[in-house]
PDB file of C-alpha atoms in Angstrom:
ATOM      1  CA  UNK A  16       0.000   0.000   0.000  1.00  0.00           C
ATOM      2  CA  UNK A  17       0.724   3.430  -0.133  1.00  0.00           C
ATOM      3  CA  UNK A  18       1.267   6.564  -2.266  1.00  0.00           C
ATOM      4  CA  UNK A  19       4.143   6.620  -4.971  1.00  0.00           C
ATOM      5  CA  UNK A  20       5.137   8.951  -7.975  1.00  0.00           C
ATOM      6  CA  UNK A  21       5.201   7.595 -11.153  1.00  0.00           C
ATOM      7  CA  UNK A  22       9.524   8.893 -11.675  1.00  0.00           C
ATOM      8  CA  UNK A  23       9.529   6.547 -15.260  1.00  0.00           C
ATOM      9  CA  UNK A  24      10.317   9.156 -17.935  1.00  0.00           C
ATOM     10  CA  UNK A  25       7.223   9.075 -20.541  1.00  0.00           C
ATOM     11  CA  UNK A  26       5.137   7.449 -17.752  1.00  0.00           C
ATOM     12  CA  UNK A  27       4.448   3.945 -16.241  1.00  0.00           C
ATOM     13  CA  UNK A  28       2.195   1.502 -19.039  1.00  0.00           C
ATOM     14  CA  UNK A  29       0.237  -0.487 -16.634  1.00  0.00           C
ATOM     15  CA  UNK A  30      -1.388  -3.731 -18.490  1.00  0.00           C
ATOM     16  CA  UNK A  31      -4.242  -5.369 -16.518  1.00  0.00           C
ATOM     17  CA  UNK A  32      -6.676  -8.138 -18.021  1.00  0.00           C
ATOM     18  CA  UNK A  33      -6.255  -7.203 -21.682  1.00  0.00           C
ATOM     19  CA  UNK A  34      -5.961  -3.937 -21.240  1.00  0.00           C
ATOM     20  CA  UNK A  35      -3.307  -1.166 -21.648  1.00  0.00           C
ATOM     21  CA  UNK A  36      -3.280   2.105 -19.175  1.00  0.00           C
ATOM     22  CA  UNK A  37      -0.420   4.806 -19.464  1.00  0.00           C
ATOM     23  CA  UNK A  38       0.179   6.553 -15.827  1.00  0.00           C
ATOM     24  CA  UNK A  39       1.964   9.968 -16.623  1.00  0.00           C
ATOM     25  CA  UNK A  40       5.435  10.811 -15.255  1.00  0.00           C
ATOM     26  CA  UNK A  41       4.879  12.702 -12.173  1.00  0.00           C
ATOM     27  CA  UNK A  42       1.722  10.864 -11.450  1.00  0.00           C
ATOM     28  CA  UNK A  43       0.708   9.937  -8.064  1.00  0.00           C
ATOM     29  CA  UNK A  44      -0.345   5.947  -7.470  1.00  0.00           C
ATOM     30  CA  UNK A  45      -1.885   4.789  -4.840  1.00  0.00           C
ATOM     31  CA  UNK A  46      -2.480   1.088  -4.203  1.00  0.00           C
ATOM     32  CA  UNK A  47      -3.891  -0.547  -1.492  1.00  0.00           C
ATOM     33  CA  UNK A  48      -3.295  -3.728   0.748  1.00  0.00           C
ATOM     34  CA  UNK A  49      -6.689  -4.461   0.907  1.00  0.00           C
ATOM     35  CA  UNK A  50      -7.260  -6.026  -2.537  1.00  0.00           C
ATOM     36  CA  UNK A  51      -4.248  -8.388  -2.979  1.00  0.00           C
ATOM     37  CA  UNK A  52      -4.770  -9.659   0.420  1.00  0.00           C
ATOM     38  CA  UNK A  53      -8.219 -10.832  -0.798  1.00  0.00           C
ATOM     39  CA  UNK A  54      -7.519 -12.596  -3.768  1.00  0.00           C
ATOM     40  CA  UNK A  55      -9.440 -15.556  -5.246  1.00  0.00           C
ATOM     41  CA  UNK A  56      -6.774 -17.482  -6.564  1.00  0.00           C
ATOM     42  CA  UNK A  57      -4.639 -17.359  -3.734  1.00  0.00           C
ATOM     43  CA  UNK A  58      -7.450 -17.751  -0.734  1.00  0.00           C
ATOM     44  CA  UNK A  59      -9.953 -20.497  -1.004  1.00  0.00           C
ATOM     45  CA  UNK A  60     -12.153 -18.275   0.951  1.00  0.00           C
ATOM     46  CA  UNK A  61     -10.648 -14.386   0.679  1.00  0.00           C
ATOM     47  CA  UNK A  62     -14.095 -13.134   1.977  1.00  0.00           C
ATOM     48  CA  UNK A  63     -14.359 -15.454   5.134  1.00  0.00           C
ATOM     49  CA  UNK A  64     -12.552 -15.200   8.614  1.00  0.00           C
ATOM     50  CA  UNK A  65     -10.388 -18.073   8.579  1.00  0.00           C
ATOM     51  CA  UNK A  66      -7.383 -17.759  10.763  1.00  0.00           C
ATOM     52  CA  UNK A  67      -5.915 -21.182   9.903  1.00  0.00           C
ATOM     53  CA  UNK A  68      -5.134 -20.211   6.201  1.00  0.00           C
ATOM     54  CA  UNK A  69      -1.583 -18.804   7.848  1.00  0.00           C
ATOM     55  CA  UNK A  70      -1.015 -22.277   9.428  1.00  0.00           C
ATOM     56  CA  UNK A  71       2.429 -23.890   7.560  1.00  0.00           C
ATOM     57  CA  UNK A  72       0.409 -26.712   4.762  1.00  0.00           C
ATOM     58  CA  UNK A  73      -0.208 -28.179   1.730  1.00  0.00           C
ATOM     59  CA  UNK A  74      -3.039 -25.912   0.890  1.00  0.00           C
ATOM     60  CA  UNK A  75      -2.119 -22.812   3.292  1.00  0.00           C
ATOM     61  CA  UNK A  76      -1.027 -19.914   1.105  1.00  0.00           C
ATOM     62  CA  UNK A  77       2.301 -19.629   3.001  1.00  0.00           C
ATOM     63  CA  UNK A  78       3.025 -22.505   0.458  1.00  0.00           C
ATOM     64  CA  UNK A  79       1.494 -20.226  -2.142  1.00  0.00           C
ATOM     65  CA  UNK A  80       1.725 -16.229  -1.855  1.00  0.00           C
ATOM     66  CA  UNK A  81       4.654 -14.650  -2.945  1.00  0.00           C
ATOM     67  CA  UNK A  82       5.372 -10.871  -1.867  1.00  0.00           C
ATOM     68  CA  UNK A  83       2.892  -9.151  -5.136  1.00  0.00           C
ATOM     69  CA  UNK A  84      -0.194 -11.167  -3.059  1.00  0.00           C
ATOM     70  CA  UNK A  85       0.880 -10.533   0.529  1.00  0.00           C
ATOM     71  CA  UNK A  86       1.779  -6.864   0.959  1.00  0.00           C
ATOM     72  CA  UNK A  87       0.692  -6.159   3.969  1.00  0.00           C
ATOM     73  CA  UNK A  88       3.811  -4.795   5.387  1.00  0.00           C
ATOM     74  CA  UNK A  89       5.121  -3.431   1.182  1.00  0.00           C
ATOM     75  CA  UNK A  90       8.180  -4.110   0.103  1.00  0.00           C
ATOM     76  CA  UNK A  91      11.870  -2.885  -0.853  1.00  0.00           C
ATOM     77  CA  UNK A  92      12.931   0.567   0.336  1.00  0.00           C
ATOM     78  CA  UNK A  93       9.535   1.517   1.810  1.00  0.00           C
ATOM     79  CA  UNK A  94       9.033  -1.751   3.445  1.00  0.00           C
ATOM     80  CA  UNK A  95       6.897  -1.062   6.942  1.00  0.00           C
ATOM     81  CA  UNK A  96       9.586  -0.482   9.486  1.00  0.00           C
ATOM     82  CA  UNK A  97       7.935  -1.823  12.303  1.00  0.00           C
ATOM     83  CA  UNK A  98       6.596  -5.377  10.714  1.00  0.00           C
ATOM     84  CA  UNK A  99       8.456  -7.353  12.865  1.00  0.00           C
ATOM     85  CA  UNK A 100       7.401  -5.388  16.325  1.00  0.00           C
ATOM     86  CA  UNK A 101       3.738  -5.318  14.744  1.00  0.00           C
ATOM     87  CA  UNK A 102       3.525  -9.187  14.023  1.00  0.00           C
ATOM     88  CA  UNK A 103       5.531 -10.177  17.532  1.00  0.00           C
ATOM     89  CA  UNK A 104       2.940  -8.148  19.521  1.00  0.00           C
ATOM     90  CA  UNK A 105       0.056  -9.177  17.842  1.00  0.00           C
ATOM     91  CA  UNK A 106       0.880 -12.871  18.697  1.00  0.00           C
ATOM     92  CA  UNK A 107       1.371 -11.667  22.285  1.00  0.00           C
ATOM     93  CA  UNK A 108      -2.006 -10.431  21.867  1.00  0.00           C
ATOM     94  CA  UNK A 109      -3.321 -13.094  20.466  1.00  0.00           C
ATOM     95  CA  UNK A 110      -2.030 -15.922  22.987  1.00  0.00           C
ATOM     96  CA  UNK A 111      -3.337 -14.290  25.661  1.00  0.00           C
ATOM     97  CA  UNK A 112      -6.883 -13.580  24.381  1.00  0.00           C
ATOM     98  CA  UNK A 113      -7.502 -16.603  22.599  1.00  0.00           C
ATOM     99  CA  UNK A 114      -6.381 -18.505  25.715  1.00  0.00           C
ATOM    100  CA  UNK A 115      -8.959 -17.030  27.732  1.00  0.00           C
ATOM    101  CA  UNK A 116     -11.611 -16.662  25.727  1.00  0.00           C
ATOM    102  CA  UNK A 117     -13.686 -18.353  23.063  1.00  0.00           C
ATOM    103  CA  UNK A 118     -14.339 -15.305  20.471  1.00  0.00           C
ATOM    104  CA  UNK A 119     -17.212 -15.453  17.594  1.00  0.00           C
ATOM    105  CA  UNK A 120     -18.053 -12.843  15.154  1.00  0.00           C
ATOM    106  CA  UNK A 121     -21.213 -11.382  15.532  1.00  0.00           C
ATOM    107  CA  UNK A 122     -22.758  -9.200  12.850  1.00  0.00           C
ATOM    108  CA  UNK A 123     -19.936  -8.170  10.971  1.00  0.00           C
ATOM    109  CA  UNK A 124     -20.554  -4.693   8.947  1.00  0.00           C
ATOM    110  CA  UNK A 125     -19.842  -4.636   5.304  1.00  0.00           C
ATOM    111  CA  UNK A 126     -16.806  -3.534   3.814  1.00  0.00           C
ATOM    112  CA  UNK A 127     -15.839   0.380   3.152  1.00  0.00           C
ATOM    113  CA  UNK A 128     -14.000   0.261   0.259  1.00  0.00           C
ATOM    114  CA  UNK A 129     -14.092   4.522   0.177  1.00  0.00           C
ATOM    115  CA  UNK A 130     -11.975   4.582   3.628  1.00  0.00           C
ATOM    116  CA  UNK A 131      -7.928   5.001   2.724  1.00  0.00           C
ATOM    117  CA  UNK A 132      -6.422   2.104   1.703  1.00  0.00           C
ATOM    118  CA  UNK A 133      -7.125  -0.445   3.908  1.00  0.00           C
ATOM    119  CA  UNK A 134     -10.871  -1.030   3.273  1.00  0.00           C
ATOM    120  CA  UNK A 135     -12.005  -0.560   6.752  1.00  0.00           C
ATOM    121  CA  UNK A 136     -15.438  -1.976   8.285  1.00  0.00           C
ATOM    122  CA  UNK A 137     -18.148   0.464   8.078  1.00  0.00           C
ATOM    123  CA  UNK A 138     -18.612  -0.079  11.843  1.00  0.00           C
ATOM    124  CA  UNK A 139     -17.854  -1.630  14.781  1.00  0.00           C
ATOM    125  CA  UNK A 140     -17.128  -5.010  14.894  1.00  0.00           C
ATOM    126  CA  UNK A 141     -18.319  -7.069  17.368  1.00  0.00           C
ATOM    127  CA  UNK A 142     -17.298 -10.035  19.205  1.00  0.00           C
ATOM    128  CA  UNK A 143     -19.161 -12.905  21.313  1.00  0.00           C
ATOM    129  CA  UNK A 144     -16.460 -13.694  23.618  1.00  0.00           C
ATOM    130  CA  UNK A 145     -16.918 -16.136  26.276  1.00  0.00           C
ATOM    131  CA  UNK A 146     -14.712 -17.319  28.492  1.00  0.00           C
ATOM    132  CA  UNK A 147     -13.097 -20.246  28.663  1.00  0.00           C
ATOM    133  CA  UNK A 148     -13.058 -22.740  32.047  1.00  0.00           C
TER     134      UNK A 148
END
């Protein structure tokens, strides 16, 4: 994701499904995480919530994605400098939730795709959590 200047001299030719589109030189781009990280042909289910499609597998996409599917984090130069403190918290997080509680989706909004980049919920969402004995 992000924003980047088109710095190609005569512009950046972008071909997508057939089709041909010229990005002038000095052009901003911006391109979002949201879209490759939903992708049919790399999730069986890009739509659902289905944490185990990052478990290590025959048919997990860890076996499959390269970095143009997963970009959650970019790449290169402008790579997100704080992946690695981001993902080790969030499985801190994680741990100690999910071994507490029980956790179930409950009326999940639709998707804004008008918000940023990242395609945020148009609302809340809200969890069922129980806890566990």
């Amino acid at each position: 994701g992000g924003i980047r200047r088109v710095q190609k001299p005569g512009g950046w030719l972008l071909r997508s499904r057939g089709k041909e589109y010229l990005i002038p030189e000095g052009s901003f781009v911006g391109a979002s995480h949201f879209i490759p990280n939903r992708c049919g042909s790399v999730y069986s289910d890009p739509d659902g919530f289905d944490p185990s499609r990052w478990l290590p597998g025959p048919t997990s996409p860890q076996t499959k994605f390269n970095e143009l599917e997963f970009t959650t984090f970019s790449h290169g130069v402008h790579r997100c400098a704080g992946e690695w403190l981001a993902m080790a918290s969030m499985e801190v997080v994680l741990i100690t939730v999910l071994s507490k509680y029980n956790l179930e989706a409950v009326n999940l909004p639709a998707v804004c795709m008008e918000r940023a980049t990242l395609a945020q919920r148009k609302g809340a969402c809200m969890l069922k959590c129980t806890e566990r004995w």
